[in-house]
Amino acid sequence: MAYRAPVDEIAFTLKSVAGIDDLLAEGLFPELSADLVDAILTEAGRFATDQIEPLNTVGDRYGTPIREGRVTMPSGWRGVYDQWVEGGWPALTGPEAFGGQALPKALYAAIVEMWNQASPAFAIGPILTAGAIEAIESHASDTLKGKFLEPLVTGRWSGTMNLTEPQAGSDVGALRSRAEPAGDGTYRIFGQKIYITYGDHDLTENIIHLVLARLPDAPAGTRGISLFLVPKFMVGEDGSLGADNDVTCRAIEHKLGIHGSPTCTMGYGDRGEGAIGYLIGEENRGLACMFTMMNNARLAVGLQGVGVAERALQQATSYAVERTQGRAPGASGDGMSPIIEHPDVKRMLLTMRGLTEAARAIAYSCAIAIDRAETMQGDDARSWQARADILTPIAKAFSTDIGVEVASLGVQVHGGMGYVEETGAAQFLRDARIFPIYEGTNGIQAIDLVMRKLPIADGAAFAAWIADLRANAERVRAANDPALAAVGARLEDAIADMEAAAAWLGTTRNEGRVADALAGATPFLRLCGLTAGAVALARSALLSAQDTAIAASPAGVRRALVARFFAANPLTATASLRREIEAGGDVIASATSEMLAS
């Protein structure tokens, strides 16, 4: 099946549903016009479709083996990467002072989704480089910025994030890598990091590692972690590359999916001299610096989930149109029906589309909140930053869960042909399975939402989001369309479930019943995602219905259908999720480790 980036649907969601048109109308990006947004999206879609997508199967089959001591990328990848750099794509959101274009994060989000539709293994490397740029720009000294930012922004170099160690996993405070002051302003880094995405490769001239390590006599736990910039090759004062640093790729992981992305075990100081590193930010404050990079990556990983879901949806839809099997109810003639005419296949395809488009709208809305926080001032900026803080764990966790669910449904639509590799449906599921795990597992995202984000401004920030969702639901209910009015009523029920669950969690947390609150965290995040996604789908349908040029078009009719389906099907889970949140903690608390291990 031929993939094509759905530029029109992405543009509609970005401009009208998420609201980048409002950003432009308010003059927050004065050099950007709606026409330019369309042109950038169109060209990004072309590049994803024509250049990146052909790498997907090649990368999956070849992997990234170490040959003669070097990590080698699949055939064709270096050429496409070079074209990607020449096209200026790495510089989209980078600072203008260092060769960037400083475009909105929301526009970048739409483009990141398209890159991931085409090949998530290709896209994840640039995602981490963008996060490294943001961390360096926000926290590094002017000297480090002047030496390292421009090659990163323009894509000549790439960046990595080095947190995880074998004994630590998600518990960053347990890391053991150490940094010893060298007496000349630099440090010597020793230790091992695992699961380092694009830790080594042959696409760029240099690789800049951001590494968490402990200084001598540092406090225990997360309070004693510092962040260091460690180049693969040393960089001279004139920017030229020098000797290789004491940094080694010890091994490549053999993974379930994203085979074209080199996942490395990295050694620092294997030669005994120590890898030369430079402190970013203050001593023992490295985790705060790294969170700048992690928040960037969490939204981007959410977009990976959306991208693979879109790809699985496209392929399943195409297969369902072509594959004939049995006779659908009401079918005419004597032949077999295309399976897309069978009710259960319709249900699966509508579920796939609804979940994909809901997750897309949530992720884009998160990016819009980040743009507003960065371009506005005072209370407005703080309010939008709070909104971004709330949406980030939902955009990451809900969207990546959706990626797995939609890819799994895609295999089901294919039947037995989905379980064999020839169709490609299995690769989407294999690739998607890592997204709920890396950049902070989805369980951690749910904990973050309940324990840190719900209490922002004593709950006022979450209440403001609820109010916005309810206002949109009321507009849908008031529409001059009985079908949409019914959708609006269901939205209001779901929002009430979400509000009540949030209140219960807040009370539970404030009473010190932490275990009960944590037991409800994951279903609460799901409840929020379903509700916010349903509101976005209904808003999309309403805006389409109000535009006479769109209302009767295939896209307009489809948006109304998807909003109605989502409200009548996936959204009905909010009531059961609320009951699970409020009643499930006692049973979970009663499950001892001995019981579970027996």
mmCIF file of N, CA and C in Angstrom, residues 187-304:
data_model
loop_
_atom_site.group_PDB
_atom_site.id
_atom_site.type_symbol
_atom_site.label_atom_id
_atom_site.label_comp_id
_atom_site.label_asym_id
_atom_site.label_seq_id
_atom_site.Cartn_x
_atom_site.Cartn_y
_atom_site.Cartn_z
ATOM 1 N N TYR A 187 35.968 18.240 32.979
ATOM 2 C CA TYR A 187 35.758 17.108 33.883
ATOM 3 C C TYR A 187 36.095 15.828 33.136
ATOM 4 N N ARG A 188 36.399 14.769 33.886
ATOM 5 C CA ARG A 188 36.629 13.461 33.306
ATOM 6 C C ARG A 188 35.471 12.551 33.718
ATOM 7 N N ILE A 189 34.773 12.024 32.713
ATOM 8 C CA ILE A 189 33.556 11.255 32.937
ATOM 9 C C ILE A 189 33.874 9.763 32.839
ATOM 10 N N PHE A 190 33.390 8.992 33.819
ATOM 11 C CA PHE A 190 33.561 7.544 33.848
ATOM 12 C C PHE A 190 32.206 6.894 34.129
ATOM 13 N N GLY A 191 31.906 5.822 33.401
ATOM 14 C CA GLY A 191 30.675 5.093 33.677
ATOM 15 C C GLY A 191 30.074 4.467 32.442
ATOM 16 N N GLN A 192 28.922 3.854 32.636
ATOM 17 C CA GLN A 192 28.223 3.178 31.544
ATOM 18 C C GLN A 192 26.784 3.664 31.480
ATOM 19 N N LYS A 193 26.290 3.872 30.266
ATOM 20 C CA LYS A 193 24.897 4.224 30.030
ATOM 21 C C LYS A 193 24.302 3.218 29.041
ATOM 22 N N ILE A 194 23.048 2.870 29.269
ATOM 23 C CA ILE A 194 22.400 1.906 28.384
ATOM 24 C C ILE A 194 21.168 2.529 27.720
ATOM 25 N N TYR A 195 20.724 1.905 26.639
ATOM 26 C CA TYR A 195 19.553 2.338 25.868
ATOM 27 C C TYR A 195 19.723 3.763 25.329
ATOM 28 N N ILE A 196 20.901 4.071 24.833
ATOM 29 C CA ILE A 196 21.165 5.425 24.344
ATOM 30 C C ILE A 196 20.831 5.485 22.844
ATOM 31 N N THR A 197 19.748 6.171 22.537
ATOM 32 C CA THR A 197 19.273 6.279 21.162
ATOM 33 C C THR A 197 20.232 7.121 20.331
ATOM 34 N N TYR A 198 20.639 6.559 19.194
ATOM 35 C CA TYR A 198 21.596 7.210 18.294
ATOM 36 C C TYR A 198 22.893 7.563 19.037
ATOM 37 N N GLY A 199 23.281 6.671 19.976
ATOM 38 C CA GLY A 199 24.522 6.886 20.725
ATOM 39 C C GLY A 199 25.742 6.864 19.830
ATOM 40 N N ASP A 200 25.653 6.143 18.715
ATOM 41 C CA ASP A 200 26.723 6.173 17.713
ATOM 42 C C ASP A 200 26.091 5.864 16.357
ATOM 43 N N HIS A 201 26.656 6.455 15.308
ATOM 44 C CA HIS A 201 26.153 6.260 13.946
ATOM 45 C C HIS A 201 27.107 6.957 12.992
ATOM 46 N N ASP A 202 26.821 6.834 11.700
ATOM 47 C CA ASP A 202 27.699 7.462 10.709
ATOM 48 C C ASP A 202 26.966 8.500 9.867
ATOM 49 N N LEU A 203 25.947 9.152 10.449
ATOM 50 C CA LEU A 203 25.191 10.164 9.709
ATOM 51 C C LEU A 203 25.786 11.560 9.837
ATOM 52 N N THR A 204 26.413 11.865 10.963
ATOM 53 C CA THR A 204 26.901 13.221 11.210
ATOM 54 C C THR A 204 28.388 13.215 11.537
ATOM 55 N N GLU A 205 29.008 14.411 11.431
ATOM 56 C CA GLU A 205 30.441 14.546 11.687
ATOM 57 C C GLU A 205 30.799 14.313 13.147
ATOM 58 N N ASN A 206 29.890 14.699 14.033
ATOM 59 C CA ASN A 206 30.172 14.597 15.470
ATOM 60 C C ASN A 206 28.880 14.274 16.199
ATOM 61 N N ILE A 207 28.990 13.726 17.385
ATOM 62 C CA ILE A 207 27.842 13.420 18.230
ATOM 63 C C ILE A 207 28.096 14.054 19.594
ATOM 64 N N ILE A 208 27.129 14.820 20.062
ATOM 65 C CA ILE A 208 27.264 15.531 21.330
ATOM 66 C C ILE A 208 26.375 14.840 22.358
ATOM 67 N N HIS A 209 27.023 14.229 23.349
ATOM 68 C CA HIS A 209 26.300 13.491 24.379
ATOM 69 C C HIS A 209 26.050 14.393 25.590
ATOM 70 N N LEU A 210 24.806 14.414 26.068
ATOM 71 C CA LEU A 210 24.492 15.067 27.339
ATOM 72 C C LEU A 210 24.364 13.959 28.382
ATOM 73 N N VAL A 211 25.265 13.986 29.360
ATOM 74 C CA VAL A 211 25.467 12.853 30.262
ATOM 75 C C VAL A 211 25.247 13.283 31.711
ATOM 76 N N LEU A 212 24.409 12.531 32.418
ATOM 77 C CA LEU A 212 24.235 12.752 33.852
ATOM 78 C C LEU A 212 25.274 11.949 34.618
ATOM 79 N N ALA A 213 25.945 12.608 35.570
ATOM 80 C CA ALA A 213 26.973 11.942 36.377
ATOM 81 C C ALA A 213 27.078 12.647 37.726
ATOM 82 N N ARG A 214 27.799 12.000 38.660
ATOM 83 C CA ARG A 214 27.955 12.541 40.012
ATOM 84 C C ARG A 214 29.362 13.085 40.207
ATOM 85 N N LEU A 215 29.436 14.240 40.811
ATOM 86 C CA LEU A 215 30.708 14.797 41.238
ATOM 87 C C LEU A 215 31.135 14.155 42.563
ATOM 88 N N PRO A 216 32.430 14.212 42.891
ATOM 89 C CA PRO A 216 32.871 13.698 44.194
ATOM 90 C C PRO A 216 32.135 14.405 45.334
ATOM 91 N N ASP A 217 31.732 13.630 46.338
ATOM 92 C CA ASP A 217 31.045 14.169 47.520
ATOM 93 C C ASP A 217 29.690 14.798 47.189
ATOM 94 N N ALA A 218 29.092 14.444 46.045
ATOM 95 C CA ALA A 218 27.766 14.959 45.705
ATOM 96 C C ALA A 218 26.723 14.354 46.636
ATOM 97 N N PRO A 219 25.638 15.084 46.925
ATOM 98 C CA PRO A 219 24.571 14.513 47.751
ATOM 99 C C PRO A 219 23.993 13.261 47.112
ATOM 100 N N ALA A 220 23.411 12.403 47.927
ATOM 101 C CA ALA A 220 22.799 11.182 47.417
ATOM 102 C C ALA A 220 21.525 11.503 46.642
ATOM 103 N N GLY A 221 21.099 10.546 45.833
ATOM 104 C CA GLY A 221 19.832 10.691 45.120
ATOM 105 C C GLY A 221 19.889 11.711 44.009
ATOM 106 N N THR A 222 18.721 12.199 43.630
ATOM 107 C CA THR A 222 18.635 13.120 42.495
ATOM 108 C C THR A 222 19.229 14.492 42.795
ATOM 109 N N ARG A 223 19.414 14.815 44.076
ATOM 110 C CA ARG A 223 19.992 16.125 44.416
ATOM 111 C C ARG A 223 21.478 16.207 44.107
ATOM 112 N N GLY A 224 22.100 15.057 43.824
ATOM 113 C CA GLY A 224 23.546 15.062 43.601
ATOM 114 C C GLY A 224 23.942 14.734 42.175
ATOM 115 N N ILE A 225 23.105 15.092 41.228
ATOM 116 C CA ILE A 225 23.379 14.767 39.825
ATOM 117 C C ILE A 225 23.715 16.042 39.057
ATOM 118 N N SER A 226 24.756 15.961 38.248
ATOM 119 C CA SER A 226 25.147 17.089 37.385
ATOM 120 C C SER A 226 25.060 16.656 35.927
ATOM 121 N N LEU A 227 24.959 17.650 35.043
ATOM 122 C CA LEU A 227 24.834 17.378 33.609
ATOM 123 C C LEU A 227 26.092 17.851 32.892
ATOM 124 N N PHE A 228 26.606 17.004 31.986
ATOM 125 C CA PHE A 228 27.842 17.301 31.280
ATOM 126 C C PHE A 228 27.650 17.130 29.772
ATOM 127 N N LEU A 229 28.293 17.998 29.036
ATOM 128 C CA LEU A 229 28.346 17.884 27.581
ATOM 129 C C LEU A 229 29.628 17.153 27.211
ATOM 130 N N VAL A 230 29.485 16.020 26.518
ATOM 131 C CA VAL A 230 30.629 15.166 26.190
ATOM 132 C C VAL A 230 30.630 14.911 24.688
ATOM 133 N N PRO A 231 31.551 15.522 23.921
ATOM 134 C CA PRO A 231 31.570 15.298 22.475
ATOM 135 C C PRO A 231 32.239 13.972 22.110
ATOM 136 N N LYS A 232 31.785 13.374 21.019
ATOM 137 C CA LYS A 232 32.458 12.180 20.515
ATOM 138 C C LYS A 232 33.860 12.538 20.064
ATOM 139 N N PHE A 233 33.981 13.623 19.305
ATOM 140 C CA PHE A 233 35.281 14.158 18.885
ATOM 141 C C PHE A 233 35.472 15.513 19.540
ATOM 142 N N MET A 234 36.691 15.781 19.999
ATOM 143 C CA MET A 234 36.978 17.063 20.616
ATOM 144 C C MET A 234 36.870 18.172 19.579
ATOM 145 N N VAL A 235 36.512 19.354 20.058
ATOM 146 C CA VAL A 235 36.259 20.487 19.171
ATOM 147 C C VAL A 235 37.226 21.611 19.517
ATOM 148 N N GLY A 236 37.954 22.095 18.502
ATOM 149 C CA GLY A 236 38.912 23.179 18.709
ATOM 150 C C GLY A 236 38.227 24.518 18.862
ATOM 151 N N GLU A 237 39.008 25.529 19.235
ATOM 152 C CA GLU A 237 38.454 26.869 19.426
ATOM 153 C C GLU A 237 37.870 27.419 18.132
ATOM 154 N N ASP A 238 38.387 26.949 16.990
ATOM 155 C CA ASP A 238 37.870 27.416 15.708
ATOM 156 C C ASP A 238 36.731 26.542 15.186
ATOM 157 N N GLY A 239 36.285 25.589 16.008
ATOM 158 C CA GLY A 239 35.195 24.711 15.606
ATOM 159 C C GLY A 239 35.616 23.467 14.867
ATOM 160 N N SER A 240 36.912 23.316 14.607
ATOM 161 C CA SER A 240 37.386 22.134 13.884
ATOM 162 C C SER A 240 37.380 20.918 14.800
ATOM 163 N N LEU A 241 37.243 19.730 14.209
ATOM 164 C CA LEU A 241 37.215 18.501 14.977
ATOM 165 C C LEU A 241 38.626 17.988 15.206
ATOM 166 N N GLY A 242 38.851 17.491 16.429
ATOM 167 C CA GLY A 242 40.168 16.988 16.778
ATOM 168 C C GLY A 242 40.137 15.507 17.095
ATOM 169 N N ALA A 243 40.872 15.128 18.117
ATOM 170 C CA ALA A 243 41.010 13.709 18.485
ATOM 171 C C ALA A 243 39.690 13.164 19.010
ATOM 172 N N ASP A 244 39.551 11.842 18.913
ATOM 173 C CA ASP A 244 38.356 11.224 19.462
ATOM 174 C C ASP A 244 38.444 11.214 20.981
ATOM 175 N N ASN A 245 37.294 11.425 21.608
ATOM 176 C CA ASN A 245 37.185 11.446 23.062
ATOM 177 C C ASN A 245 37.126 10.002 23.575
ATOM 178 N N ASP A 246 37.276 9.826 24.875
ATOM 179 C CA ASP A 246 37.252 8.486 25.466
ATOM 180 C C ASP A 246 35.788 8.055 25.646
ATOM 181 N N VAL A 247 35.093 7.937 24.502
ATOM 182 C CA VAL A 247 33.679 7.558 24.449
ATOM 183 C C VAL A 247 33.561 6.367 23.513
ATOM 184 N N THR A 248 32.904 5.304 23.960
ATOM 185 C CA THR A 248 32.843 4.071 23.184
ATOM 186 C C THR A 248 31.420 3.534 23.124
ATOM 187 N N CYS A 249 31.014 3.094 21.935
ATOM 188 C CA CYS A 249 29.784 2.309 21.816
ATOM 189 C C CYS A 249 30.169 0.853 22.063
ATOM 190 N N ARG A 250 29.784 0.332 23.204
ATOM 191 C CA ARG A 250 30.178 -1.033 23.571
ATOM 192 C C ARG A 250 29.346 -2.098 22.853
ATOM 193 N N ALA A 251 28.078 -1.772 22.589
ATOM 194 C CA ALA A 251 27.201 -2.775 21.975
ATOM 195 C C ALA A 251 25.961 -2.095 21.420
ATOM 196 N N ILE A 252 25.314 -2.794 20.476
ATOM 197 C CA ILE A 252 24.023 -2.380 19.936
ATOM 198 C C ILE A 252 22.963 -3.351 20.450
ATOM 199 N N GLU A 253 21.869 -2.815 20.958
ATOM 200 C CA GLU A 253 20.800 -3.667 21.462
ATOM 201 C C GLU A 253 20.036 -4.306 20.294
ATOM 202 N N HIS A 254 19.609 -5.552 20.479
ATOM 203 C CA HIS A 254 18.779 -6.257 19.499
ATOM 204 C C HIS A 254 17.333 -6.145 19.982
ATOM 205 N N LYS A 255 16.533 -5.366 19.261
ATOM 206 C CA LYS A 255 15.247 -4.909 19.780
ATOM 207 C C LYS A 255 14.066 -5.514 19.026
ATOM 208 N N LEU A 256 12.893 -5.355 19.634
ATOM 209 C CA LEU A 256 11.645 -5.784 19.016
ATOM 210 C C LEU A 256 11.349 -4.971 17.760
ATOM 211 N N GLY A 257 11.605 -3.667 17.814
ATOM 212 C CA GLY A 257 11.270 -2.792 16.692
ATOM 213 C C GLY A 257 12.252 -1.646 16.552
ATOM 214 N N ILE A 258 11.863 -0.638 15.794
ATOM 215 C CA ILE A 258 12.698 0.503 15.371
ATOM 216 C C ILE A 258 14.155 0.070 15.133
ATOM 217 N N HIS A 259 14.312 -0.957 14.314
ATOM 218 C CA HIS A 259 15.637 -1.534 14.077
ATOM 219 C C HIS A 259 16.606 -0.553 13.436
ATOM 220 N N GLY A 260 16.094 0.419 12.678
ATOM 221 C CA GLY A 260 16.986 1.373 12.029
ATOM 222 C C GLY A 260 17.530 2.443 12.958
ATOM 223 N N SER A 261 17.082 2.447 14.199
ATOM 224 C CA SER A 261 17.581 3.393 15.204
ATOM 225 C C SER A 261 18.618 2.684 16.068
ATOM 226 N N PRO A 262 19.877 3.129 16.046
ATOM 227 C CA PRO A 262 20.905 2.461 16.853
ATOM 228 C C PRO A 262 20.715 2.749 18.346
ATOM 229 N N THR A 263 20.412 1.714 19.103
ATOM 230 C CA THR A 263 20.253 1.831 20.551
ATOM 231 C C THR A 263 21.506 1.244 21.192
ATOM 232 N N CYS A 264 22.278 2.095 21.842
ATOM 233 C CA CYS A 264 23.659 1.761 22.197
ATOM 234 C C CYS A 264 23.859 1.613 23.702
ATOM 235 N N THR A 265 24.779 0.724 24.046
ATOM 236 C CA THR A 265 25.393 0.734 25.374
ATOM 237 C C THR A 265 26.672 1.551 25.254
ATOM 238 N N MET A 266 26.756 2.640 26.013
ATOM 239 C CA MET A 266 27.869 3.583 25.889
ATOM 240 C C MET A 266 28.809 3.475 27.085
ATOM 241 N N GLY A 267 30.097 3.481 26.805
ATOM 242 C CA GLY A 267 31.113 3.487 27.845
ATOM 243 C C GLY A 267 31.857 4.811 27.855
ATOM 244 N N TYR A 268 32.031 5.383 29.033
ATOM 245 C CA TYR A 268 32.770 6.640 29.205
ATOM 246 C C TYR A 268 33.994 6.351 30.067
ATOM 247 N N GLY A 269 35.171 6.565 29.496
ATOM 248 C CA GLY A 269 36.407 6.308 30.219
ATOM 249 C C GLY A 269 36.919 4.903 30.070
ATOM 250 N N ASP A 270 36.531 4.194 29.025
ATOM 251 C CA ASP A 270 36.987 2.810 28.854
ATOM 252 C C ASP A 270 38.494 2.715 28.673
ATOM 253 N N ARG A 271 39.106 3.766 28.123
ATOM 254 C CA ARG A 271 40.564 3.738 27.931
ATOM 255 C C ARG A 271 41.319 4.091 29.207
ATOM 256 N N GLY A 272 40.594 4.506 30.238
ATOM 257 C CA GLY A 272 41.213 4.821 31.515
ATOM 258 C C GLY A 272 41.475 6.286 31.738
ATOM 259 N N GLU A 273 41.455 7.072 30.667
ATOM 260 C CA GLU A 273 41.757 8.499 30.823
ATOM 261 C C GLU A 273 40.537 9.324 31.191
ATOM 262 N N GLY A 274 39.355 8.792 30.932
ATOM 263 C CA GLY A 274 38.119 9.532 31.201
ATOM 264 C C GLY A 274 37.707 10.356 30.004
ATOM 265 N N ALA A 275 36.418 10.386 29.727
ATOM 266 C CA ALA A 275 35.906 11.212 28.635
ATOM 267 C C ALA A 275 35.863 12.659 29.089
ATOM 268 N N ILE A 276 36.360 13.557 28.270
ATOM 269 C CA ILE A 276 36.381 14.985 28.604
ATOM 270 C C ILE A 276 34.971 15.554 28.464
ATOM 271 N N GLY A 277 34.498 16.185 29.531
ATOM 272 C CA GLY A 277 33.165 16.758 29.531
ATOM 273 C C GLY A 277 33.154 18.162 30.077
ATOM 274 N N TYR A 278 32.081 18.892 29.802
ATOM 275 C CA TYR A 278 31.914 20.286 30.215
ATOM 276 C C TYR A 278 30.609 20.403 30.996
ATOM 277 N N LEU A 279 30.668 21.042 32.140
ATOM 278 C CA LEU A 279 29.488 21.184 32.987
ATOM 279 C C LEU A 279 28.442 22.075 32.313
ATOM 280 N N ILE A 280 27.190 21.614 32.320
ATOM 281 C CA ILE A 280 26.064 22.426 31.864
ATOM 282 C C ILE A 280 25.263 22.837 33.093
ATOM 283 N N GLY A 281 25.067 24.122 33.258
ATOM 284 C CA GLY A 281 24.342 24.622 34.415
ATOM 285 C C GLY A 281 25.170 24.528 35.680
ATOM 286 N N GLU A 282 24.499 24.425 36.823
ATOM 287 C CA GLU A 282 25.180 24.389 38.112
ATOM 288 C C GLU A 282 25.482 22.961 38.545
ATOM 289 N N GLU A 283 26.499 22.820 39.375
ATOM 290 C CA GLU A 283 26.798 21.516 39.962
ATOM 291 C C GLU A 283 25.594 21.018 40.774
ATOM 292 N N ASN A 284 25.337 19.725 40.671
ATOM 293 C CA ASN A 284 24.263 19.051 41.407
ATOM 294 C C ASN A 284 22.863 19.534 41.032
ATOM 295 N N ARG A 285 22.742 20.240 39.911
ATOM 296 C CA ARG A 285 21.431 20.676 39.415
ATOM 297 C C ARG A 285 21.176 20.134 38.014
ATOM 298 N N GLY A 286 21.812 19.015 37.719
ATOM 299 C CA GLY A 286 21.748 18.504 36.352
ATOM 300 C C GLY A 286 20.402 17.956 35.946
ATOM 301 N N LEU A 287 19.660 17.412 36.916
ATOM 302 C CA LEU A 287 18.377 16.826 36.552
ATOM 303 C C LEU A 287 17.403 17.900 36.081
ATOM 304 N N ALA A 288 17.446 19.073 36.690
ATOM 305 C CA ALA A 288 16.585 20.175 36.234
ATOM 306 C C ALA A 288 16.932 20.569 34.805
ATOM 307 N N CYS A 289 18.231 20.570 34.482
ATOM 308 C CA CYS A 289 18.645 20.887 33.114
ATOM 309 C C CYS A 289 18.177 19.811 32.143
ATOM 310 N N MET A 290 18.317 18.554 32.554
ATOM 311 C CA MET A 290 17.929 17.456 31.680
ATOM 312 C C MET A 290 16.422 17.423 31.452
ATOM 313 N N PHE A 291 15.636 17.881 32.432
ATOM 314 C CA PHE A 291 14.187 17.879 32.250
ATOM 315 C C PHE A 291 13.766 18.791 31.102
ATOM 316 N N THR A 292 14.546 19.818 30.820
ATOM 317 C CA THR A 292 14.255 20.639 29.647
ATOM 318 C C THR A 292 14.271 19.780 28.386
ATOM 319 N N MET A 293 15.277 18.937 28.288
ATOM 320 C CA MET A 293 15.385 18.040 27.133
ATOM 321 C C MET A 293 14.311 16.957 27.176
ATOM 322 N N MET A 294 14.019 16.427 28.354
ATOM 323 C CA MET A 294 13.054 15.344 28.469
ATOM 324 C C MET A 294 11.646 15.804 28.122
ATOM 325 N N ASN A 295 11.255 17.008 28.534
ATOM 326 C CA ASN A 295 9.916 17.502 28.211
ATOM 327 C C ASN A 295 9.755 17.676 26.714
ATOM 328 N N ASN A 296 10.815 18.172 26.059
ATOM 329 C CA ASN A 296 10.791 18.279 24.602
ATOM 330 C C ASN A 296 10.595 16.906 23.986
ATOM 331 N N ALA A 297 11.338 15.927 24.483
ATOM 332 C CA ALA A 297 11.291 14.585 23.911
ATOM 333 C C ALA A 297 9.969 13.894 24.213
ATOM 334 N N ARG A 298 9.350 14.181 25.346
ATOM 335 C CA ARG A 298 8.098 13.495 25.693
ATOM 336 C C ARG A 298 6.980 13.856 24.726
ATOM 337 N N LEU A 299 6.857 15.117 24.377
ATOM 338 C CA LEU A 299 5.860 15.488 23.372
ATOM 339 C C LEU A 299 6.193 14.850 22.041
ATOM 340 N N ALA A 300 7.459 14.856 21.673
ATOM 341 C CA ALA A 300 7.860 14.275 20.389
ATOM 342 C C ALA A 300 7.588 12.776 20.342
ATOM 343 N N VAL A 301 7.799 12.072 21.457
ATOM 344 C CA VAL A 301 7.504 10.641 21.484
ATOM 345 C C VAL A 301 5.996 10.410 21.373
ATOM 346 N N GLY A 302 5.195 11.275 21.987
ATOM 347 C CA GLY A 302 3.753 11.196 21.778
ATOM 348 C C GLY A 302 3.403 11.294 20.308
ATOM 349 N N LEU A 303 4.096 12.166 19.601
ATOM 350 C CA LEU A 303 3.869 12.319 18.159
ATOM 351 C C LEU A 303 4.334 11.088 17.391
ATOM 352 N N GLN A 304 5.310 10.358 17.928
ATOM 353 C CA GLN A 304 5.659 9.078 17.324
ATOM 354 C C GLN A 304 4.463 8.129 17.365
#
